[in-house]
Short mmCIF file of C-alpha atoms in Angstrom, two decimals:
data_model
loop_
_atom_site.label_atom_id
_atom_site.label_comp_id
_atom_site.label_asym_id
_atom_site.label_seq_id
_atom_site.Cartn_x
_atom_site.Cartn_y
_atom_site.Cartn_z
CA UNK A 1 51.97 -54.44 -100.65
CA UNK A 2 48.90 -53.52 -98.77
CA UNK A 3 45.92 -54.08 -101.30
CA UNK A 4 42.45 -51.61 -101.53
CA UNK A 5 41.08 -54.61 -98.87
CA UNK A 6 43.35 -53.92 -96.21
CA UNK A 7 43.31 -51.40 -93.39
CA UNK A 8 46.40 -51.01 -91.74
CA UNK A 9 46.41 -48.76 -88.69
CA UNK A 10 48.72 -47.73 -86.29
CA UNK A 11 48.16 -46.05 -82.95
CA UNK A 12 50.78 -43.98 -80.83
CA UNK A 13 53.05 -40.46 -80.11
CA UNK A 14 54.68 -39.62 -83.44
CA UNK A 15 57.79 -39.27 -80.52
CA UNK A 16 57.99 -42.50 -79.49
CA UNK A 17 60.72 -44.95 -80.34
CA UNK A 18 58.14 -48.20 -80.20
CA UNK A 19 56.41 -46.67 -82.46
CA UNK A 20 59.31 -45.49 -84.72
CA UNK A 21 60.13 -49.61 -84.75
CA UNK A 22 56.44 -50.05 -86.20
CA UNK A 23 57.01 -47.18 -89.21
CA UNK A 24 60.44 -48.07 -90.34
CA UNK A 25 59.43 -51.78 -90.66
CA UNK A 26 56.05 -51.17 -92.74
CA UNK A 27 58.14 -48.26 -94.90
CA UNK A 28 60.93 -50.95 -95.70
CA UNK A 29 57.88 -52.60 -96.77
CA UNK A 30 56.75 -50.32 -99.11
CA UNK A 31 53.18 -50.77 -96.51
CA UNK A 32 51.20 -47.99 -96.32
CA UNK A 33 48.90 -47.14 -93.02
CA UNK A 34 46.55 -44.89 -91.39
CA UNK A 35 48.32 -43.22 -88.63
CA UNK A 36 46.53 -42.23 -85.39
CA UNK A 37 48.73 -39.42 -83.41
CA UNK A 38 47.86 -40.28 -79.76
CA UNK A 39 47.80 -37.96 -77.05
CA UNK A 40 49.22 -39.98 -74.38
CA UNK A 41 47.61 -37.86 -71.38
CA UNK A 42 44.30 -38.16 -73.15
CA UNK A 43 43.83 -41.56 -74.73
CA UNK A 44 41.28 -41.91 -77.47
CA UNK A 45 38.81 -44.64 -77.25
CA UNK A 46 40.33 -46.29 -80.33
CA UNK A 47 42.76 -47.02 -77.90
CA UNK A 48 41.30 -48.35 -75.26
CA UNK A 49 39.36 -50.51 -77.70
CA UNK A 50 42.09 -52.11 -79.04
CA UNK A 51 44.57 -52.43 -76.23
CA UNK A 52 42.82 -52.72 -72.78
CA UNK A 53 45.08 -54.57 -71.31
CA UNK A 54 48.20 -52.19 -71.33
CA UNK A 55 46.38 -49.15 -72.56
CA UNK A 56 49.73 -48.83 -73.93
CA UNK A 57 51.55 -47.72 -77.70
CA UNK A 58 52.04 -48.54 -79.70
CA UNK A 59 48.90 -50.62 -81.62
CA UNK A 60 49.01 -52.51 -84.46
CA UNK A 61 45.80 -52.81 -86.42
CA UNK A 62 45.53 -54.88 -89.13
CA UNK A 63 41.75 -55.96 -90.53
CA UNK A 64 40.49 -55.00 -87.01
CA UNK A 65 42.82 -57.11 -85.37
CA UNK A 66 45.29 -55.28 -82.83
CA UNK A 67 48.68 -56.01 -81.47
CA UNK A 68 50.65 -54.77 -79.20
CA UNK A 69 54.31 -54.50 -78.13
CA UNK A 70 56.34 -53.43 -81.08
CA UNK A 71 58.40 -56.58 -81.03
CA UNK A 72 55.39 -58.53 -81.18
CA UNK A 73 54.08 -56.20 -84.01
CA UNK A 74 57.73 -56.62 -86.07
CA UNK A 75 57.51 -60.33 -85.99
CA UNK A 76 53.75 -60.06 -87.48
CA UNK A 77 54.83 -57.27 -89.96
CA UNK A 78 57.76 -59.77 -91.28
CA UNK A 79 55.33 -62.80 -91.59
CA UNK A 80 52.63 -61.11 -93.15
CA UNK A 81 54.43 -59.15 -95.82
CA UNK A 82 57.65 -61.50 -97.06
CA UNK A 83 59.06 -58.65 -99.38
CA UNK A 84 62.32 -57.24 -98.03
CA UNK A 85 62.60 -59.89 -94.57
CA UNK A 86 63.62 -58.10 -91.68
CA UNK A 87 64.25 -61.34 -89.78
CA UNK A 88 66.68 -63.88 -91.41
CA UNK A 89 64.40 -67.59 -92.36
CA UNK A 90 67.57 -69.30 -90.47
CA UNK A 91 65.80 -70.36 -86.92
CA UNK A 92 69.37 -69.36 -85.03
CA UNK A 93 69.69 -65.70 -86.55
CA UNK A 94 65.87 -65.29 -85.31
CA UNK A 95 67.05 -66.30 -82.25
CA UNK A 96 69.94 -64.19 -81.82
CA UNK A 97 68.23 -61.53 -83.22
CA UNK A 98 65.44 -61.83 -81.12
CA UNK A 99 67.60 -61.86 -78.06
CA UNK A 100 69.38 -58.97 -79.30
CA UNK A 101 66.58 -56.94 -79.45
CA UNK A 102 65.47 -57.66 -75.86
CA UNK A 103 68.52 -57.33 -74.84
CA UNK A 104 68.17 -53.31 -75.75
CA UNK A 105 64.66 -53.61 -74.40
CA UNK A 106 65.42 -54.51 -70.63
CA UNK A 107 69.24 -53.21 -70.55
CA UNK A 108 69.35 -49.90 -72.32
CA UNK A 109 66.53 -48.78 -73.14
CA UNK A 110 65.00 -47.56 -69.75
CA UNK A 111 68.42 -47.27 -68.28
CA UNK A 112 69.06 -43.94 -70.55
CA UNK A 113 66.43 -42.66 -70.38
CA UNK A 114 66.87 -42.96 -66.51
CA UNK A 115 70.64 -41.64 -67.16
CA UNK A 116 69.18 -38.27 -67.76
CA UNK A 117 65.49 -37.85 -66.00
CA UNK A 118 66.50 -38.96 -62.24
CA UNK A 119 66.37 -36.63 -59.82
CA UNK A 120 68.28 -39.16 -56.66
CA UNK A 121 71.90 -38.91 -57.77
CA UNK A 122 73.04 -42.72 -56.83
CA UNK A 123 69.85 -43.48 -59.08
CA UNK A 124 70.84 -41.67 -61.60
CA UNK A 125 74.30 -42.71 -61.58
CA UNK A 126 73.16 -46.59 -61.28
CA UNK A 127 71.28 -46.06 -64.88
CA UNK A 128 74.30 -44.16 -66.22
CA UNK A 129 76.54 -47.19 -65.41
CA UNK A 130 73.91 -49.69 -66.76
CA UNK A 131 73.16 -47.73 -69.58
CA UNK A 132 76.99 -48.00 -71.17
CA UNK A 133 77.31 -51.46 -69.67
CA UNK A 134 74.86 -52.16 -72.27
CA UNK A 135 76.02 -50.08 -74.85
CA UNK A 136 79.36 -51.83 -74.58
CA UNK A 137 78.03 -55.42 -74.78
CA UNK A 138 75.78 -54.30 -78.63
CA UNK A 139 79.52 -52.38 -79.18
CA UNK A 140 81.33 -55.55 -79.27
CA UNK A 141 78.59 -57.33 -80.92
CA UNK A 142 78.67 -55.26 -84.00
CA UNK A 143 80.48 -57.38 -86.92
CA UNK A 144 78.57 -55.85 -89.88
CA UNK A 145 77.36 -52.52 -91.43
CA UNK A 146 74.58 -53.04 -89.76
CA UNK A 147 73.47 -56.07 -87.00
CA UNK A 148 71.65 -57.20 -89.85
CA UNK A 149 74.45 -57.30 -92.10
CA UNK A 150 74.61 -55.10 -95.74
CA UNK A 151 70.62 -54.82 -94.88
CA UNK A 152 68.55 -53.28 -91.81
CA UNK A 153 67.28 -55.71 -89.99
CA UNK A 154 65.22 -56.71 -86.80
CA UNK A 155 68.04 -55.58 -84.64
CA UNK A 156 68.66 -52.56 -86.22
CA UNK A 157 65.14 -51.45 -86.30
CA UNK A 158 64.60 -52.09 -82.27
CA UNK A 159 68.06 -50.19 -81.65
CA UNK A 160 66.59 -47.31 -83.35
CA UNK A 161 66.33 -45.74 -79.78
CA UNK A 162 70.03 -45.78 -79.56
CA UNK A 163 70.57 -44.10 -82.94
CA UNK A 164 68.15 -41.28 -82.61
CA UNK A 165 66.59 -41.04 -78.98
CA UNK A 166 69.98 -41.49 -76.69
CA UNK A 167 71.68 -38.95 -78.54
CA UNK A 168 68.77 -36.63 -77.73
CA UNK A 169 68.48 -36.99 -73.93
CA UNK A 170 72.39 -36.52 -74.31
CA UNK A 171 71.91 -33.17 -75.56
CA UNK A 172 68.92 -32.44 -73.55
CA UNK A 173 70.67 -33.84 -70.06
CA UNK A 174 74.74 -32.78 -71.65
CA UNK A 175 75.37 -35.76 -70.22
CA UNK A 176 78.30 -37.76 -72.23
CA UNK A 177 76.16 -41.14 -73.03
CA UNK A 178 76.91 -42.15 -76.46
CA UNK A 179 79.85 -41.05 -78.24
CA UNK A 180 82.15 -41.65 -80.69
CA UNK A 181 85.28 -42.01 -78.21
CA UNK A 182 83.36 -44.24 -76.05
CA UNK A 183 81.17 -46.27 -78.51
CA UNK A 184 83.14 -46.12 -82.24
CA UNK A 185 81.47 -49.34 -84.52
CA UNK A 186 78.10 -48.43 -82.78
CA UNK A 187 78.16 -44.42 -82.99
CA UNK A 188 79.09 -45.15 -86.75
CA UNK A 189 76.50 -47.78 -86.97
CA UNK A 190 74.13 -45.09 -85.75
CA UNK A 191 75.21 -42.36 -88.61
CA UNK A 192 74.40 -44.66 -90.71
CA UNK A 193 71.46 -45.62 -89.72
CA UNK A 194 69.83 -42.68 -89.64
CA UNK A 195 70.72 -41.72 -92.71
CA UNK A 196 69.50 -44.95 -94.59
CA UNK A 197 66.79 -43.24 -96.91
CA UNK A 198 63.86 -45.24 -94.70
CA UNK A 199 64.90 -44.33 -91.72
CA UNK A 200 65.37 -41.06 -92.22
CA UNK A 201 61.55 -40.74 -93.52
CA UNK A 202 60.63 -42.69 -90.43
CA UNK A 203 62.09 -40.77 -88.12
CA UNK A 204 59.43 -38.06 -86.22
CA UNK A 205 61.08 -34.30 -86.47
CA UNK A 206 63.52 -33.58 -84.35
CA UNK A 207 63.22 -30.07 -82.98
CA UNK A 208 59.80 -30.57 -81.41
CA UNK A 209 61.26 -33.60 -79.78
CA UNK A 210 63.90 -32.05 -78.54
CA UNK A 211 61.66 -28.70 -76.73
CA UNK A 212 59.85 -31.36 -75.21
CA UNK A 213 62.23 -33.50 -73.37
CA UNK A 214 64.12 -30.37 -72.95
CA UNK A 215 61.21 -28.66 -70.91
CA UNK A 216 60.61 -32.06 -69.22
CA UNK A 217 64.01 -32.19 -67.93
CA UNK A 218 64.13 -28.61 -67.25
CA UNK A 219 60.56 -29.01 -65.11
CA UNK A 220 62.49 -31.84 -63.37
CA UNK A 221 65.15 -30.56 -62.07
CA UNK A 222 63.47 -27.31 -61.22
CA UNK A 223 60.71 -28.61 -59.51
CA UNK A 224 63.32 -30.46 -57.23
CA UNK A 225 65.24 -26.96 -56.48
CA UNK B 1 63.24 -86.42 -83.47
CA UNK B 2 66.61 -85.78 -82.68
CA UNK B 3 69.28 -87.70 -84.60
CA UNK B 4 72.52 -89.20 -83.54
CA UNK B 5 74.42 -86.37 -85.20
CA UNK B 6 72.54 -83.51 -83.36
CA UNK B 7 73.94 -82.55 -79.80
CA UNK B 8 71.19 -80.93 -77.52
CA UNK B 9 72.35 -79.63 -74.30
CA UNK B 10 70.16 -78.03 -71.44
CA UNK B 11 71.95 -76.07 -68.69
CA UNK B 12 70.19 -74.67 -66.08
CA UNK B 13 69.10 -75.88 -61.90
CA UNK B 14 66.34 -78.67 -62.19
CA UNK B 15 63.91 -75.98 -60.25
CA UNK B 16 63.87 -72.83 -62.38
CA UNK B 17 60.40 -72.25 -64.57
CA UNK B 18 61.85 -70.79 -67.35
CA UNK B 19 64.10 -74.12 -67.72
CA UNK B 20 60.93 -75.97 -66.99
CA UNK B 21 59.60 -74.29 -69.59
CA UNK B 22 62.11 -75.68 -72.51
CA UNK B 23 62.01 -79.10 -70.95
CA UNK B 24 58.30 -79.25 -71.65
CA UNK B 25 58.79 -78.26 -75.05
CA UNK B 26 61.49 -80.57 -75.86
CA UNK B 27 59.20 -83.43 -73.89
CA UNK B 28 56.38 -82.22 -76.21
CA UNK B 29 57.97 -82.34 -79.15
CA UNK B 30 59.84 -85.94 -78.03
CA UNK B 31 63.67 -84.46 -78.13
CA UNK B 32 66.06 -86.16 -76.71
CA UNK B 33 68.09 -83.56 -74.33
CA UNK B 34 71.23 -83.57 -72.27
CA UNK B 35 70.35 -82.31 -68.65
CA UNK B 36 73.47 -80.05 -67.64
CA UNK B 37 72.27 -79.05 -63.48
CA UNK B 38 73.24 -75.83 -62.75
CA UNK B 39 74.10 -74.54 -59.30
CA UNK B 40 73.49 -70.77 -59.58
CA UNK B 41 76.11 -70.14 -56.74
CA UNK B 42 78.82 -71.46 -58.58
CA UNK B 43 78.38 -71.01 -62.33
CA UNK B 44 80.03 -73.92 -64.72
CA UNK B 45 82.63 -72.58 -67.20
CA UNK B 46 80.20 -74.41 -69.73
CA UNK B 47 77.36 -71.69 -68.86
CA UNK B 48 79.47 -68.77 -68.57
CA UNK B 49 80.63 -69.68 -72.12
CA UNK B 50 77.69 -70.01 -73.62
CA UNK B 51 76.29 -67.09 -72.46
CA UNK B 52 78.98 -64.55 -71.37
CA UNK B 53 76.11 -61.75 -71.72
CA UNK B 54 73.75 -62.62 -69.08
CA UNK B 55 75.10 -65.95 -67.59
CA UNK B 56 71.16 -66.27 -66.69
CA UNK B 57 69.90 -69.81 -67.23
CA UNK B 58 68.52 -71.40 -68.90
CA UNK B 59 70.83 -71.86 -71.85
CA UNK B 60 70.15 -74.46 -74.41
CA UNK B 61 72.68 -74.98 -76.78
CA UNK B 62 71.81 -77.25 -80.03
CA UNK B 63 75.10 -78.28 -82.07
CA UNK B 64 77.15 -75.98 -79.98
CA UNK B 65 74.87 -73.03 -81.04
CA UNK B 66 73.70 -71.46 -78.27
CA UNK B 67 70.41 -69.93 -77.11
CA UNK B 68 69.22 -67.93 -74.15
CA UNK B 69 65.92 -66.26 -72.80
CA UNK B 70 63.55 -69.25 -72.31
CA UNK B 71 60.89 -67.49 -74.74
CA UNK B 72 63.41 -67.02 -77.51
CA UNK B 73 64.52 -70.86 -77.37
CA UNK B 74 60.26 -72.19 -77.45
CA UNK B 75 60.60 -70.07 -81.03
CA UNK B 76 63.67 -71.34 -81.60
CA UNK B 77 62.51 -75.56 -80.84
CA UNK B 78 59.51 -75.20 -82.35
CA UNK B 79 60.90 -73.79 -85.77
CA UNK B 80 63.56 -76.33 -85.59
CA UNK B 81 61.21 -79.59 -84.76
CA UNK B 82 58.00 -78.93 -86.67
CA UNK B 83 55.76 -82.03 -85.72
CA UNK B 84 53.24 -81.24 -82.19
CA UNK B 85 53.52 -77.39 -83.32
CA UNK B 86 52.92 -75.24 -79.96
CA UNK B 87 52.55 -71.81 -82.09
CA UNK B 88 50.04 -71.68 -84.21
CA UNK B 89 51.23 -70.85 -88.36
CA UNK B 90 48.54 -67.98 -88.23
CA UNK B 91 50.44 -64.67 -88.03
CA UNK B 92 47.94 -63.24 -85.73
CA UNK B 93 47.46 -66.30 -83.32
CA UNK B 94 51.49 -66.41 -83.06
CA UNK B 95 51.38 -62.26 -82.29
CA UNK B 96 48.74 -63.14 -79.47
CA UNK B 97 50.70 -65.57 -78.16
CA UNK B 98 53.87 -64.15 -77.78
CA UNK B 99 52.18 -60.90 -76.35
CA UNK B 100 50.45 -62.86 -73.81
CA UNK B 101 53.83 -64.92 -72.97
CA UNK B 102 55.26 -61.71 -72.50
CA UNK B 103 52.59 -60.21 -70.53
CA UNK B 104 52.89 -63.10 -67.86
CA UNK B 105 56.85 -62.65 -67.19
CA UNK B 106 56.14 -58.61 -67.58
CA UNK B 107 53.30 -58.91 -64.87
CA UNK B 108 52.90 -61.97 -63.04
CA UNK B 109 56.21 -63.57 -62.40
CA UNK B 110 58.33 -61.43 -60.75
CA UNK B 111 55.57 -59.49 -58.56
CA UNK B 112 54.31 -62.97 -57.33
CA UNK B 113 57.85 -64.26 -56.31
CA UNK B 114 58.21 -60.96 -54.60
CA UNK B 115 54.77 -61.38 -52.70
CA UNK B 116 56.29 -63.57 -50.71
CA UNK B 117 59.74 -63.18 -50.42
CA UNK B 118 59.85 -59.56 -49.78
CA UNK B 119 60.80 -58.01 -46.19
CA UNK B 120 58.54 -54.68 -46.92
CA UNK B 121 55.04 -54.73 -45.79
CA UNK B 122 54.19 -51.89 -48.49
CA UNK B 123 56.59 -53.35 -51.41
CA UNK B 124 54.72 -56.71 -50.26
CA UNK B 125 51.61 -55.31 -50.55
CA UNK B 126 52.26 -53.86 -53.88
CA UNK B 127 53.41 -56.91 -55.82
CA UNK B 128 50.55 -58.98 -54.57
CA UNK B 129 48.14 -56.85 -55.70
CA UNK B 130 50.08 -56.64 -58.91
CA UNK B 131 50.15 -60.33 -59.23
CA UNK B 132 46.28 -60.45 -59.01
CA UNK B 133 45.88 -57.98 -61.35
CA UNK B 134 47.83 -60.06 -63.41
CA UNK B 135 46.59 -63.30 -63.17
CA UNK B 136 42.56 -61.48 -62.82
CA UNK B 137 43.62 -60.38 -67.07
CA UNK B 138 44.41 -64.03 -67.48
CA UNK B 139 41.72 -65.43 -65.98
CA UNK B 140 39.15 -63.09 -68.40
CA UNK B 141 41.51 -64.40 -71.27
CA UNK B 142 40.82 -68.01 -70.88
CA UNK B 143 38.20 -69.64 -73.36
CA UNK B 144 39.17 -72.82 -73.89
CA UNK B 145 40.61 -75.59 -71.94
CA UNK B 146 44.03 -74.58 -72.69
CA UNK B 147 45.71 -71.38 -74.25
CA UNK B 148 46.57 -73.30 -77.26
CA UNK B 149 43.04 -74.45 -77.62
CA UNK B 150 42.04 -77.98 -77.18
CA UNK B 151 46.14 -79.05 -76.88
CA UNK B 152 48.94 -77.14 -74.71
CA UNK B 153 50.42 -74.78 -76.76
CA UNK B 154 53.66 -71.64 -76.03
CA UNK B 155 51.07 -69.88 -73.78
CA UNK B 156 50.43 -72.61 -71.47
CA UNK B 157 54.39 -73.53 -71.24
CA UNK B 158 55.02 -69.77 -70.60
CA UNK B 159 52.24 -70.11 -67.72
CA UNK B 160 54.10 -73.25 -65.86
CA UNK B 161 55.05 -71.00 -63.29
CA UNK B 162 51.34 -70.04 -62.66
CA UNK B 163 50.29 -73.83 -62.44
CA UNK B 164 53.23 -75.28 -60.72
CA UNK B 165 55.76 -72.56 -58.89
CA UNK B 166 52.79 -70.08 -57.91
CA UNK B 167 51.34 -72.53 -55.26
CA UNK B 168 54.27 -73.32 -54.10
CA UNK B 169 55.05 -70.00 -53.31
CA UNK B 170 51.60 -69.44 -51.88
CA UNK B 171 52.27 -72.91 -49.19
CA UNK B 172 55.65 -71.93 -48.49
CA UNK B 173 53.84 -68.21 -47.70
CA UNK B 174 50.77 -69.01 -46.25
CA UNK B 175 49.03 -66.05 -48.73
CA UNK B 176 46.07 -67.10 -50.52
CA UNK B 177 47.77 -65.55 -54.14
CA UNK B 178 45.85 -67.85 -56.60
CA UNK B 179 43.10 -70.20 -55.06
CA UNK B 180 39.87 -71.50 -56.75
CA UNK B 181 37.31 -69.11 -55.50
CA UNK B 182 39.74 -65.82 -57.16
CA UNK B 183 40.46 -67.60 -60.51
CA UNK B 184 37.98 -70.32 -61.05
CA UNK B 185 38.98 -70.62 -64.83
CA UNK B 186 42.75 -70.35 -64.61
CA UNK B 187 42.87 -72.59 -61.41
CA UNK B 188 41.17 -75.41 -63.30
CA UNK B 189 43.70 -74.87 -66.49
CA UNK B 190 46.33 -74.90 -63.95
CA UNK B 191 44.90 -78.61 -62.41
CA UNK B 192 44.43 -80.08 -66.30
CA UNK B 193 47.80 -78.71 -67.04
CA UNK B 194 49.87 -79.86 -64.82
CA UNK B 195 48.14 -83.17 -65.37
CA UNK B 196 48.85 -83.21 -68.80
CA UNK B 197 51.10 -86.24 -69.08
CA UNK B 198 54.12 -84.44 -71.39
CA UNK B 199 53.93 -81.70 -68.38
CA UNK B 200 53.53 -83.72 -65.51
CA UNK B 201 57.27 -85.24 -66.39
CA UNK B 202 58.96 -82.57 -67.19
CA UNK B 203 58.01 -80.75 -63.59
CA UNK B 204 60.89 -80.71 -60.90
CA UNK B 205 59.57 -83.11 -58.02
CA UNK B 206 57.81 -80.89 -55.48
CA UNK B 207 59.19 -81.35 -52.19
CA UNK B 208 63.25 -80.58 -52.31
CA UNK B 209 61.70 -77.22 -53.96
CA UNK B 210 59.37 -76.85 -51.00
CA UNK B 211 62.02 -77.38 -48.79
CA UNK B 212 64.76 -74.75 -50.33
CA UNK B 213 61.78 -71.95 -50.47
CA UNK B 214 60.77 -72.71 -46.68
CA UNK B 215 64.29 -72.91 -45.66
CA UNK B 216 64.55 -69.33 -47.95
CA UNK B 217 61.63 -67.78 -46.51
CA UNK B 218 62.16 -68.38 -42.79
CA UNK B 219 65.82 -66.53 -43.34
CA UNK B 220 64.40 -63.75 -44.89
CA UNK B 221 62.04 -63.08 -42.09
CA UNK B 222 64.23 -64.86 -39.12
CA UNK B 223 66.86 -62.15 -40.51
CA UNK B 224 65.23 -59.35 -40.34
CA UNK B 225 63.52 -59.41 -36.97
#
């Protein structure tokens, strides 16, 4: 638990799924933090102070230091506070949960997101195809509850953007991404996910979300008219 | 030190850096390894069932648990074989690390491969400047005479491809991508490192490499005029 000595900060969109990682791993915690709401088309110096390299969210302060990359920040979180481990101590879970986890980064995570805000049709089409070639690979991985097992754990926290931002740009794009028919253990994995009592406080609101993407996509495909 | 009853297998072709990178490790750490050469044309049914996912290389698999993504198998050897540590046990120092591992395949690998072998003169153009954006971060980052400090340490491994497969690229090209005037600091860690007797055998030998990149090079642009 975070004593009166520490100052834990933690930089980013409330939208973003990277930073949705950082929250659900210091709530499961029980590790409480300053957050800074950053506008991403105006960047506050805090910032650029503390990640001038990327300039990018979300940022991990803790005592003054920062961190970047929420994958990078998870690991810290789990090593500095040992109450409720999100990685297993065995050194071939971390490793298959660590590959896991970047699995989602570079396979599906850009790919959706692609699926629905492309304007070149084969382009689009490419990231649709990529997108459930990935989602099929984490489909037959899924053994447990959860990729973690009874408990959230590292996996489940970085595949947060499946559970709560893919099903989003579906609606936004009504394109047919994730669904039950298509994706069964992991669409049920990701009901229950987002309904495990962190998560669901970790998660930002949806509605605003959801008017912003929506106008983003809309803006899109207008603008291309 | 590895035992009679462990089985440590290393598949992958002799000239990739990110196998380079786990034989260092292993070298460092005084593993014995079996060496299982991997011709990326024509995949062994070994690889392909180790890692059905990717079927990238390297794999290492230790008592038929298997491990890809060269990053995630460093973590995984250096939790396994505690004694010539290359992460530090400081939560912070081992966040830095990995960010900065991360930030070199992210930034610098792929754009400086593509500098040379790339038909485009503006997609050429791009990914050199890229790479010397990359390597100018580095190049402020360096204090000491290594990453790690005063010993190599997961930084330095993860920068092998800067030290050894960067100038290659840059003879086989002709471009002047990383030369002692641009990065005075990082070409000097790059001279110490791969002198570095654990590094210096675990590098592929030079000149068969040479030869496949020239022969790949001249192809590329004999094919396309």
């Amino acid at each position: 638990m975070a004593t009166n000595q520490e100052d834990v900060k933690l930089l980013g969109p409330l939208g973003s799924p990277f930073v949705c990682r950082v929250n659900i791993a210091l709530k499961l915690k029980g590790i409480e933090c300053e957050f800074v709401e950053e506008d991403l088309r105006n960047k506050s110096e805090l910032l650029l102070k503390y990640n001038p390299v990327y300039k990018k969210v979300p940022v991990f302060v803790h005592n003054e230091n920062p961190i970047s990359e929420s994958l990078v920040i998870l690991e810290y979180i789990d090593q500095t506070w040992k109450q409720n481990p999100i990685l297993s101590s065995d050194p071939y879970q971390r490793s298959l949960a660590r590959f896991w986890s970047k699995f989602i980064d570079d396979k599906i995570v850009a790919a959706s997101f692609k699926s629905a805000f492309t304007i070149d049709e084969k382009e689009r089409e490419k990231n649709i195809e990529e997108s459930s070639e990935g989602l099929q690979v984490l489909e037959n991985e899924l053994r447990d509850k959860f990729f973690g097992g009874e408990e959230i754990g590292f996996v489940d926290i970085a595949a947060v953007f499946i559970a709560f931002w893919i099903p989003l740009v579906q609606d936004v794009s009504g394109l047919q991404l994730f669904t039950a028919e298509k994706f069964p253990k992991l669409y049920k994995w990701s009901k229950e996910f987002v309904d495990h009592p962190v998560v669901k406080k970790s998660l930002p609101p949806r509605e605003p979300l959801f008017a912003l993407y929506k106008g983003r996509y809309q803006s899109l495909f207008n603008a291309s008219k």
